[in-house]
Amino acid sequence: MKFPSDRWGRPLDALTATLDYLEIGCQDPERTSDFYCRAMGYTPEKMGNAIIARALDRKLIFSAGEPKTLLSAGFAVPDDLELDRIRQRLQSASWEFEVGATLLFRKAIIARDPDGNQFAFGLPTAATMQGGPDLPTARLQHVVLASRDPARIVRFFVDVLGFTLSDDVLDDEGGVRTSFLRCSEEHHSFAVFLAPEDRFDHHCYETSDWNAIRDWADHMAQNQIKIQWGPGRHGPGNNLFIFVHDPDGNWVEISAELQILEHDHPTGQWPHEQRTLNSWGQGLLRS
Ligand SMILES: [Fe+2]
């Protein structure tokens, strides 16, 4: 089946974007920044009350605030045309939004999801960054939230923003426990799961391959950072993974082999069980 697309081949009915940066609320931004510089090879820069951490293909902003809070997620869009489409979708849904620059986008459209998490879609400021010395690649790739009402968030992401639903995880009664959404050919750039509270859960870096996962694990070992979960392979997305914890207890994932999907790939369904979270063994069920 052929889907209508623009002259660059982008589907007209779907958002095209990539995760560019995250702003995270931290109890102690200095301490959190120190951790990420050690763990992920970031270089920090003070900017007012915030710390901007940069490395090749990844950026984080640490701000004083409630821990386990996503203050903002920045998704880069390819051009003004895509920005215009987002603005039109928000306007036709009568969804509140702002237009302006952010710390890392020269022009952006900024809106909040039904839980109040902020999302910015924009055109990044030009920046040249080198990777950390002797570290494998790690491109900021996805962000995951916990929510008491994930269905509301999924409707906002699909119906208003134009994300595509890749996979749902269903419990025995058919209730949706986790939803994985994409805004490119990659299986998910965003996911949300059912939880007793609304919070930031984790973010993920995509690396090159299995050997690079090993090298990241060795790098964590050299820095006395414990692997908290993995290595394993997720069901939805089929990606290899390891997880560590940051000082506020946020999960940090390094992944490889994330599934690539055609635009018209149908939404899949998975049972809510350990094997869905980790086909190799232990699944840490958090929803
Ligand atoms: Fe993940």
PDB file of C-alpha atoms and ligand atoms in Angstrom:
ATOM      1  CA  MET A   1       0.000   0.000   0.000  1.00  0.00           C
ATOM      2  CA  LYS A   2       1.390   3.388  -1.004  1.00  0.00           C
ATOM      3  CA  PHE A   3       1.039   6.245   1.452  1.00  0.00           C
ATOM      4  CA  PRO A   4       0.897   9.852   0.261  1.00  0.00           C
ATOM      5  CA  SER A   5       4.230  11.572   0.814  1.00  0.00           C
ATOM      6  CA  ASP A   6       5.851  14.904   0.125  1.00  0.00           C
ATOM      7  CA  ARG A   7       8.621  15.348  -2.456  1.00  0.00           C
ATOM      8  CA  TRP A   8      11.235  14.216   0.085  1.00  0.00           C
ATOM      9  CA  GLY A   9       9.382  10.959   0.663  1.00  0.00           C
ATOM     10  CA  ARG A  10       8.095  11.835   4.124  1.00  0.00           C
ATOM     11  CA  PRO A  11       4.601  10.498   4.834  1.00  0.00           C
ATOM     12  CA  LEU A  12       2.115  13.358   5.042  1.00  0.00           C
ATOM     13  CA  ASP A  13       0.155  11.875   7.927  1.00  0.00           C
ATOM     14  CA  ALA A  14       3.109  11.203  10.242  1.00  0.00           C
ATOM     15  CA  LEU A  15       5.580  13.298  12.185  1.00  0.00           C
ATOM     16  CA  THR A  16       9.263  13.151  11.188  1.00  0.00           C
ATOM     17  CA  ALA A  17      11.542  13.980  14.141  1.00  0.00           C
ATOM     18  CA  THR A  18      14.469  12.682  16.203  1.00  0.00           C
ATOM     19  CA  LEU A  19      15.119  13.052  19.919  1.00  0.00           C
ATOM     20  CA  ASP A  20      17.727  15.809  20.304  1.00  0.00           C
ATOM     21  CA  TYR A  21      17.972  16.706  24.004  1.00  0.00           C
ATOM     22  CA  LEU A  22      16.387  16.189  27.415  1.00  0.00           C
ATOM     23  CA  GLU A  23      16.147  18.579  30.338  1.00  0.00           C
ATOM     24  CA  ILE A  24      16.005  16.647  33.603  1.00  0.00           C
ATOM     25  CA  GLY A  25      15.073  17.868  37.073  1.00  0.00           C
ATOM     26  CA  CYS A  26      17.785  16.921  39.607  1.00  0.00           C
ATOM     27  CA  GLN A  27      18.256  17.208  43.344  1.00  0.00           C
ATOM     28  CA  ASP A  28      21.876  18.279  42.815  1.00  0.00           C
ATOM     29  CA  PRO A  29      22.639  19.274  39.181  1.00  0.00           C
ATOM     30  CA  GLU A  30      26.429  19.355  39.813  1.00  0.00           C
ATOM     31  CA  ARG A  31      26.423  15.804  41.139  1.00  0.00           C
ATOM     32  CA  THR A  32      24.194  14.548  38.310  1.00  0.00           C
ATOM     33  CA  SER A  33      26.359  16.328  35.731  1.00  0.00           C
ATOM     34  CA  ASP A  34      29.523  14.764  37.210  1.00  0.00           C
ATOM     35  CA  PHE A  35      27.929  11.342  36.910  1.00  0.00           C
ATOM     36  CA  TYR A  36      26.921  11.789  33.245  1.00  0.00           C
ATOM     37  CA  CYS A  37      30.332  13.202  32.334  1.00  0.00           C
ATOM     38  CA  ARG A  38      31.970  10.092  33.811  1.00  0.00           C
ATOM     39  CA  ALA A  39      29.388   7.581  32.601  1.00  0.00           C
ATOM     40  CA  MET A  40      28.587   8.943  29.144  1.00  0.00           C
ATOM     41  CA  GLY A  41      31.549  11.157  28.229  1.00  0.00           C
ATOM     42  CA  TYR A  42      29.689  14.471  28.345  1.00  0.00           C
ATOM     43  CA  THR A  43      31.390  17.869  28.573  1.00  0.00           C
ATOM     44  CA  PRO A  44      29.505  20.249  30.911  1.00  0.00           C
ATOM     45  CA  GLU A  45      28.885  23.962  30.495  1.00  0.00           C
ATOM     46  CA  LYS A  46      27.218  26.182  33.095  1.00  0.00           C
ATOM     47  CA  MET A  47      24.387  28.255  31.717  1.00  0.00           C
ATOM     48  CA  GLY A  48      22.644  30.285  34.411  1.00  0.00           C
ATOM     49  CA  ASN A  49      21.168  27.849  36.921  1.00  0.00           C
ATOM     50  CA  ALA A  50      21.373  24.964  34.475  1.00  0.00           C
ATOM     51  CA  ILE A  51      24.222  22.770  33.258  1.00  0.00           C
ATOM     52  CA  ILE A  52      24.268  21.828  29.574  1.00  0.00           C
ATOM     53  CA  ALA A  53      26.133  18.580  28.898  1.00  0.00           C
ATOM     54  CA  ARG A  54      27.194  17.854  25.351  1.00  0.00           C
ATOM     55  CA  ALA A  55      28.843  15.015  23.460  1.00  0.00           C
ATOM     56  CA  LEU A  56      28.569  13.808  19.880  1.00  0.00           C
ATOM     57  CA  ASP A  57      24.874  13.117  19.053  1.00  0.00           C
ATOM     58  CA  ARG A  58      23.700  13.638  22.628  1.00  0.00           C
ATOM     59  CA  LYS A  59      22.784  16.572  24.851  1.00  0.00           C
ATOM     60  CA  LEU A  60      21.308  16.792  28.348  1.00  0.00           C
ATOM     61  CA  ILE A  61      20.349  19.776  30.476  1.00  0.00           C
ATOM     62  CA  PHE A  62      20.440  19.395  34.268  1.00  0.00           C
ATOM     63  CA  SER A  63      18.275  21.819  36.236  1.00  0.00           C
ATOM     64  CA  ALA A  64      17.554  22.025  39.936  1.00  0.00           C
ATOM     65  CA  GLY A  65      14.132  20.608  40.571  1.00  0.00           C
ATOM     66  CA  GLU A  66      12.077  17.655  41.604  1.00  0.00           C
ATOM     67  CA  PRO A  67      14.089  14.485  40.841  1.00  0.00           C
ATOM     68  CA  LYS A  68      12.639  11.974  38.345  1.00  0.00           C
ATOM     69  CA  THR A  69      11.006  14.820  36.464  1.00  0.00           C
ATOM     70  CA  LEU A  70      11.281  15.427  32.745  1.00  0.00           C
ATOM     71  CA  LEU A  71      11.394  19.210  32.452  1.00  0.00           C
ATOM     72  CA  SER A  72      11.527  19.147  28.680  1.00  0.00           C
ATOM     73  CA  ALA A  73      12.224  16.815  25.761  1.00  0.00           C
ATOM     74  CA  GLY A  74      13.505  18.391  22.556  1.00  0.00           C
ATOM     75  CA  PHE A  75      12.734  16.651  19.275  1.00  0.00           C
ATOM     76  CA  ALA A  76      14.593  17.991  16.238  1.00  0.00           C
ATOM     77  CA  VAL A  77      12.587  18.317  13.036  1.00  0.00           C
ATOM     78  CA  PRO A  78      14.197  18.442   9.587  1.00  0.00           C
ATOM     79  CA  ASP A  79      12.892  21.817   8.429  1.00  0.00           C
ATOM     80  CA  ASP A  80      10.354  24.652   8.683  1.00  0.00           C
ATOM     81  CA  LEU A  81       7.831  22.594   6.728  1.00  0.00           C
ATOM     82  CA  GLU A  82       7.690  19.950   9.474  1.00  0.00           C
ATOM     83  CA  LEU A  83       7.429  22.663  12.132  1.00  0.00           C
ATOM     84  CA  ASP A  84       4.522  24.129  10.220  1.00  0.00           C
ATOM     85  CA  ARG A  85       2.759  20.779  10.119  1.00  0.00           C
ATOM     86  CA  ILE A  86       3.092  20.425  13.904  1.00  0.00           C
ATOM     87  CA  ARG A  87       1.711  23.923  14.388  1.00  0.00           C
ATOM     88  CA  GLN A  88      -1.237  23.126  12.114  1.00  0.00           C
ATOM     89  CA  ARG A  89      -1.976  19.866  13.958  1.00  0.00           C
ATOM     90  CA  LEU A  90      -1.900  21.613  17.354  1.00  0.00           C
ATOM     91  CA  GLN A  91      -4.087  24.430  16.076  1.00  0.00           C
ATOM     92  CA  SER A  92      -6.677  22.105  14.557  1.00  0.00           C
ATOM     93  CA  ALA A  93      -6.810  20.176  17.869  1.00  0.00           C
ATOM     94  CA  SER A  94      -7.122  23.500  19.773  1.00  0.00           C
ATOM     95  CA  TRP A  95      -4.088  22.377  21.820  1.00  0.00           C
ATOM     96  CA  GLU A  96      -2.214  25.145  23.611  1.00  0.00           C
ATOM     97  CA  PHE A  97       1.354  25.800  22.412  1.00  0.00           C
ATOM     98  CA  GLU A  98       4.066  28.447  22.298  1.00  0.00           C
ATOM     99  CA  VAL A  99       6.479  29.410  19.561  1.00  0.00           C
ATOM    100  CA  GLY A 100       9.995  30.570  20.420  1.00  0.00           C
ATOM    101  CA  ALA A 101      13.602  29.581  20.984  1.00  0.00           C
ATOM    102  CA  THR A 102      14.755  27.128  23.672  1.00  0.00           C
ATOM    103  CA  LEU A 103      18.262  26.711  25.132  1.00  0.00           C
ATOM    104  CA  LEU A 104      19.167  24.354  22.273  1.00  0.00           C
ATOM    105  CA  PHE A 105      16.640  25.131  19.514  1.00  0.00           C
ATOM    106  CA  ARG A 106      16.815  28.383  17.553  1.00  0.00           C
ATOM    107  CA  LYS A 107      13.115  28.029  16.701  1.00  0.00           C
ATOM    108  CA  ALA A 108      10.621  25.695  18.325  1.00  0.00           C
ATOM    109  CA  ILE A 109       7.008  24.839  18.971  1.00  0.00           C
ATOM    110  CA  ILE A 110       6.499  23.979  22.618  1.00  0.00           C
ATOM    111  CA  ALA A 111       3.517  22.087  24.046  1.00  0.00           C
ATOM    112  CA  ARG A 112       2.673  20.045  27.146  1.00  0.00           C
ATOM    113  CA  ASP A 113       1.259  16.519  27.237  1.00  0.00           C
ATOM    114  CA  PRO A 114      -1.821  15.772  29.387  1.00  0.00           C
ATOM    115  CA  ASP A 115       0.449  15.034  32.399  1.00  0.00           C
ATOM    116  CA  GLY A 116       2.161  18.425  32.003  1.00  0.00           C
ATOM    117  CA  ASN A 117       5.488  17.175  30.567  1.00  0.00           C
ATOM    118  CA  GLN A 118       6.926  19.703  28.144  1.00  0.00           C
ATOM    119  CA  PHE A 119       7.887  18.759  24.581  1.00  0.00           C
ATOM    120  CA  ALA A 120       9.697  21.094  22.187  1.00  0.00           C
ATOM    121  CA  PHE A 121       9.852  20.419  18.437  1.00  0.00           C
ATOM    122  CA  GLY A 122      12.412  22.568  16.749  1.00  0.00           C
ATOM    123  CA  LEU A 123      15.399  23.385  14.622  1.00  0.00           C
ATOM    124  CA  PRO A 124      18.657  22.848  16.555  1.00  0.00           C
ATOM    125  CA  THR A 125      21.279  25.550  16.928  1.00  0.00           C
ATOM    126  CA  ALA A 126      24.423  24.711  14.973  1.00  0.00           C
ATOM    127  CA  ALA A 127      26.980  22.892  17.130  1.00  0.00           C
ATOM    128  CA  THR A 128      30.030  20.803  16.369  1.00  0.00           C
ATOM    129  CA  MET A 129      30.827  18.157  18.947  1.00  0.00           C
ATOM    130  CA  GLN A 130      33.398  15.442  19.210  1.00  0.00           C
ATOM    131  CA  GLY A 131      32.734  12.122  20.916  1.00  0.00           C
ATOM    132  CA  GLY A 132      34.402  11.399  24.242  1.00  0.00           C
ATOM    133  CA  PRO A 133      37.905   9.909  23.971  1.00  0.00           C
ATOM    134  CA  ASP A 134      37.876   6.155  23.294  1.00  0.00           C
ATOM    135  CA  LEU A 135      34.124   5.875  23.746  1.00  0.00           C
ATOM    136  CA  PRO A 136      31.850   4.098  21.288  1.00  0.00           C
ATOM    137  CA  THR A 137      28.996   6.027  19.671  1.00  0.00           C
ATOM    138  CA  ALA A 138      25.887   6.801  21.722  1.00  0.00           C
ATOM    139  CA  ARG A 139      23.150   8.755  19.972  1.00  0.00           C
ATOM    140  CA  LEU A 140      20.358  10.048  22.207  1.00  0.00           C
ATOM    141  CA  GLN A 141      17.470   7.965  20.883  1.00  0.00           C
ATOM    142  CA  HIS A 142      14.393   7.602  23.095  1.00  0.00           C
ATOM    143  CA  VAL A 143      12.682   8.815  26.235  1.00  0.00           C
ATOM    144  CA  VAL A 144      10.162   6.923  28.379  1.00  0.00           C
ATOM    145  CA  LEU A 145       7.602   8.192  30.893  1.00  0.00           C
ATOM    146  CA  ALA A 146       5.517   6.534  33.584  1.00  0.00           C
ATOM    147  CA  SER A 147       1.940   7.757  33.884  1.00  0.00           C
ATOM    148  CA  ARG A 148      -1.234   7.024  35.803  1.00  0.00           C
ATOM    149  CA  ASP A 149      -3.124   7.524  32.519  1.00  0.00           C
ATOM    150  CA  PRO A 150      -0.883   6.590  29.573  1.00  0.00           C
ATOM    151  CA  ALA A 151      -3.841   6.355  27.153  1.00  0.00           C
ATOM    152  CA  ARG A 152      -4.341  10.152  27.328  1.00  0.00           C
ATOM    153  CA  ILE A 153      -0.675  10.696  26.510  1.00  0.00           C
ATOM    154  CA  VAL A 154      -0.763   8.218  23.616  1.00  0.00           C
ATOM    155  CA  ARG A 155      -3.822   9.947  22.132  1.00  0.00           C
ATOM    156  CA  PHE A 156      -1.996  13.300  22.312  1.00  0.00           C
ATOM    157  CA  PHE A 157       1.125  11.871  20.680  1.00  0.00           C
ATOM    158  CA  VAL A 158      -0.739  10.041  17.894  1.00  0.00           C
ATOM    159  CA  ASP A 159      -3.804  12.202  17.225  1.00  0.00           C
ATOM    160  CA  VAL A 160      -2.252  15.624  17.809  1.00  0.00           C
ATOM    161  CA  LEU A 161       1.517  15.395  17.275  1.00  0.00           C
ATOM    162  CA  GLY A 162       1.469  12.735  14.520  1.00  0.00           C
ATOM    163  CA  PHE A 163       3.530   9.961  16.166  1.00  0.00           C
ATOM    164  CA  THR A 164       2.821   6.385  14.990  1.00  0.00           C
ATOM    165  CA  LEU A 165       1.952   3.576  17.421  1.00  0.00           C
ATOM    166  CA  SER A 166       4.445   0.731  16.893  1.00  0.00           C
ATOM    167  CA  ASP A 167       3.535  -1.707  19.692  1.00  0.00           C
ATOM    168  CA  ASP A 168       1.244  -2.048  22.704  1.00  0.00           C
ATOM    169  CA  VAL A 169       1.823  -4.331  25.688  1.00  0.00           C
ATOM    170  CA  LEU A 170      -1.513  -5.701  26.946  1.00  0.00           C
ATOM    171  CA  ASP A 171      -2.451  -7.312  30.273  1.00  0.00           C
ATOM    172  CA  ASP A 172      -4.738 -10.367  30.576  1.00  0.00           C
ATOM    173  CA  GLU A 173      -7.831  -8.149  30.560  1.00  0.00           C
ATOM    174  CA  GLY A 174      -6.736  -6.405  27.357  1.00  0.00           C
ATOM    175  CA  GLY A 175      -5.724  -3.210  29.164  1.00  0.00           C
ATOM    176  CA  VAL A 176      -2.781  -1.320  27.642  1.00  0.00           C
ATOM    177  CA  ARG A 177       0.212  -1.322  30.017  1.00  0.00           C
ATOM    178  CA  THR A 178       2.889   0.140  27.723  1.00  0.00           C
ATOM    179  CA  SER A 179       2.824   1.871  24.327  1.00  0.00           C
ATOM    180  CA  PHE A 180       5.819   2.384  22.020  1.00  0.00           C
ATOM    181  CA  LEU A 181       5.622   5.232  19.498  1.00  0.00           C
ATOM    182  CA  ARG A 182       7.790   6.254  16.559  1.00  0.00           C
ATOM    183  CA  CYS A 183       8.459   9.437  14.616  1.00  0.00           C
ATOM    184  CA  SER A 184      11.004   8.004  12.179  1.00  0.00           C
ATOM    185  CA  GLU A 185      11.847   4.564  10.830  1.00  0.00           C
ATOM    186  CA  GLU A 186      13.135   3.549  14.298  1.00  0.00           C
ATOM    187  CA  HIS A 187      10.718   1.389  16.325  1.00  0.00           C
ATOM    188  CA  HIS A 188      10.265   3.942  19.104  1.00  0.00           C
ATOM    189  CA  SER A 189      11.527   7.360  20.079  1.00  0.00           C
ATOM    190  CA  PHE A 190       9.000   7.639  22.895  1.00  0.00           C
ATOM    191  CA  ALA A 191       7.182   5.200  25.168  1.00  0.00           C
ATOM    192  CA  VAL A 192       4.848   5.491  28.138  1.00  0.00           C
ATOM    193  CA  PHE A 193       3.708   2.880  30.652  1.00  0.00           C
ATOM    194  CA  LEU A 194       1.027   2.577  33.317  1.00  0.00           C
ATOM    195  CA  ALA A 195       2.324   3.289  36.834  1.00  0.00           C
ATOM    196  CA  PRO A 196       1.007   4.442  40.220  1.00  0.00           C
ATOM    197  CA  GLU A 197       2.610   7.869  39.631  1.00  0.00           C
ATOM    198  CA  ASP A 198       3.472  10.279  36.809  1.00  0.00           C
ATOM    199  CA  ARG A 199       7.246  10.547  36.356  1.00  0.00           C
ATOM    200  CA  PHE A 200      10.246  10.400  34.071  1.00  0.00           C
ATOM    201  CA  ASP A 201      11.455   6.786  33.780  1.00  0.00           C
ATOM    202  CA  HIS A 202      14.448   6.539  31.455  1.00  0.00           C
ATOM    203  CA  HIS A 203      16.282   7.698  28.398  1.00  0.00           C
ATOM    204  CA  CYS A 204      18.308   5.664  25.937  1.00  0.00           C
ATOM    205  CA  TYR A 205      21.381   5.961  23.737  1.00  0.00           C
ATOM    206  CA  GLU A 206      21.644   3.884  20.572  1.00  0.00           C
ATOM    207  CA  THR A 207      25.149   2.562  19.925  1.00  0.00           C
ATOM    208  CA  SER A 208      26.593   0.788  16.908  1.00  0.00           C
ATOM    209  CA  ASP A 209      26.430  -2.929  17.726  1.00  0.00           C
ATOM    210  CA  TRP A 210      26.826  -5.687  20.290  1.00  0.00           C
ATOM    211  CA  ASN A 211      30.581  -5.119  20.644  1.00  0.00           C
ATOM    212  CA  ALA A 212      29.919  -1.484  21.513  1.00  0.00           C
ATOM    213  CA  ILE A 213      27.520  -2.601  24.292  1.00  0.00           C
ATOM    214  CA  ARG A 214      30.432  -4.645  25.669  1.00  0.00           C
ATOM    215  CA  ASP A 215      32.737  -1.619  25.435  1.00  0.00           C
ATOM    216  CA  TRP A 216      30.200   0.594  27.220  1.00  0.00           C
ATOM    217  CA  ALA A 217      29.835  -2.052  29.965  1.00  0.00           C
ATOM    218  CA  ASP A 218      33.642  -2.137  30.347  1.00  0.00           C
ATOM    219  CA  HIS A 219      33.677   1.665  30.477  1.00  0.00           C
ATOM    220  CA  MET A 220      31.043   1.591  33.265  1.00  0.00           C
ATOM    221  CA  ALA A 221      33.143  -1.001  35.118  1.00  0.00           C
ATOM    222  CA  GLN A 222      36.241   1.221  34.905  1.00  0.00           C
ATOM    223  CA  ASN A 223      34.169   4.000  36.457  1.00  0.00           C
ATOM    224  CA  GLN A 224      32.673   1.708  39.107  1.00  0.00           C
ATOM    225  CA  ILE A 225      29.160   2.145  37.751  1.00  0.00           C
ATOM    226  CA  LYS A 226      27.108  -0.999  38.192  1.00  0.00           C
ATOM    227  CA  ILE A 227      25.041  -2.508  35.364  1.00  0.00           C
ATOM    228  CA  GLN A 228      21.584  -2.663  36.975  1.00  0.00           C
ATOM    229  CA  TRP A 229      19.763  -4.652  34.293  1.00  0.00           C
ATOM    230  CA  GLY A 230      20.945  -6.609  31.273  1.00  0.00           C
ATOM    231  CA  PRO A 231      22.496  -7.454  29.019  1.00  0.00           C
ATOM    232  CA  GLY A 232      19.230  -8.530  27.470  1.00  0.00           C
ATOM    233  CA  ARG A 233      17.008  -8.123  24.441  1.00  0.00           C
ATOM    234  CA  HIS A 234      13.653  -6.348  24.559  1.00  0.00           C
ATOM    235  CA  GLY A 235      10.636  -7.888  22.793  1.00  0.00           C
ATOM    236  CA  PRO A 236       9.127  -4.670  21.360  1.00  0.00           C
ATOM    237  CA  GLY A 237      11.906  -3.034  19.328  1.00  0.00           C
ATOM    238  CA  ASN A 238      14.062  -6.202  19.447  1.00  0.00           C
ATOM    239  CA  ASN A 239      16.971  -4.128  20.802  1.00  0.00           C
ATOM    240  CA  LEU A 240      19.884  -5.303  22.910  1.00  0.00           C
ATOM    241  CA  PHE A 241      20.254  -3.356  26.140  1.00  0.00           C
ATOM    242  CA  ILE A 242      22.062  -2.617  29.364  1.00  0.00           C
ATOM    243  CA  PHE A 243      20.855  -0.195  32.059  1.00  0.00           C
ATOM    244  CA  VAL A 244      22.613   1.822  34.760  1.00  0.00           C
ATOM    245  CA  HIS A 245      21.181   4.204  37.365  1.00  0.00           C
ATOM    246  CA  ASP A 246      21.993   7.906  37.636  1.00  0.00           C
ATOM    247  CA  PRO A 247      22.335   9.543  41.106  1.00  0.00           C
ATOM    248  CA  ASP A 248      18.591  10.361  41.243  1.00  0.00           C
ATOM    249  CA  GLY A 249      17.671   6.748  40.425  1.00  0.00           C
ATOM    250  CA  ASN A 250      16.700   7.427  36.797  1.00  0.00           C
ATOM    251  CA  TRP A 251      17.326   4.467  34.516  1.00  0.00           C
ATOM    252  CA  VAL A 252      19.859   5.090  31.718  1.00  0.00           C
ATOM    253  CA  GLU A 253      19.815   2.639  28.796  1.00  0.00           C
ATOM    254  CA  ILE A 254      22.387   1.826  26.148  1.00  0.00           C
ATOM    255  CA  SER A 255      20.880  -0.057  23.213  1.00  0.00           C
ATOM    256  CA  ALA A 256      21.830  -1.562  19.854  1.00  0.00           C
ATOM    257  CA  GLU A 257      20.010  -3.196  16.952  1.00  0.00           C
ATOM    258  CA  LEU A 258      16.775  -1.250  17.508  1.00  0.00           C
ATOM    259  CA  GLN A 259      14.216  -2.441  14.965  1.00  0.00           C
ATOM    260  CA  ILE A 260      13.635  -0.390  11.796  1.00  0.00           C
ATOM    261  CA  LEU A 261      10.035  -0.265  10.538  1.00  0.00           C
ATOM    262  CA  GLU A 262       8.335   0.718   7.289  1.00  0.00           C
ATOM    263  CA  HIS A 263       5.914   3.621   7.593  1.00  0.00           C
ATOM    264  CA  ASP A 264       2.902   1.319   7.092  1.00  0.00           C
ATOM    265  CA  HIS A 265       4.053  -1.381   9.554  1.00  0.00           C
ATOM    266  CA  PRO A 266       0.944  -2.449  11.529  1.00  0.00           C
ATOM    267  CA  THR A 267       0.749  -1.906  15.299  1.00  0.00           C
ATOM    268  CA  GLY A 268       1.838  -5.019  17.206  1.00  0.00           C
ATOM    269  CA  GLN A 269       0.612  -6.439  20.521  1.00  0.00           C
ATOM    270  CA  TRP A 270       2.665  -8.132  23.231  1.00  0.00           C
ATOM    271  CA  PRO A 271       1.625  -9.912  26.451  1.00  0.00           C
ATOM    272  CA  HIS A 272       2.475  -8.186  29.734  1.00  0.00           C
ATOM    273  CA  GLU A 273       5.089 -10.651  30.988  1.00  0.00           C
ATOM    274  CA  GLN A 274       8.821 -10.824  31.735  1.00  0.00           C
ATOM    275  CA  ARG A 275       9.735 -12.283  28.322  1.00  0.00           C
ATOM    276  CA  THR A 276       8.305  -9.188  26.606  1.00  0.00           C
ATOM    277  CA  LEU A 277      10.661  -6.949  28.564  1.00  0.00           C
ATOM    278  CA  ASN A 278      13.613  -9.289  28.184  1.00  0.00           C
ATOM    279  CA  SER A 279      13.523 -12.317  25.909  1.00  0.00           C
ATOM    280  CA  TRP A 280      16.859 -13.464  27.399  1.00  0.00           C
ATOM    281  CA  GLY A 281      15.743 -13.665  31.001  1.00  0.00           C
ATOM    282  CA  GLN A 282      14.695 -11.418  33.840  1.00  0.00           C
ATOM    283  CA  GLY A 283      12.237  -8.676  32.983  1.00  0.00           C
ATOM    284  CA  LEU A 284      11.881  -5.840  35.481  1.00  0.00           C
ATOM    285  CA  LEU A 285       8.142  -5.166  35.355  1.00  0.00           C
ATOM    286  CA  ARG A 286       7.560  -1.574  36.370  1.00  0.00           C
ATOM    287  CA  SER A 287       4.036  -1.098  34.999  1.00  0.00           C
TER     288      SER A 287
HETATM  289 FE    FE B   1      14.125   2.045  26.603  1.00  0.00          FE
END
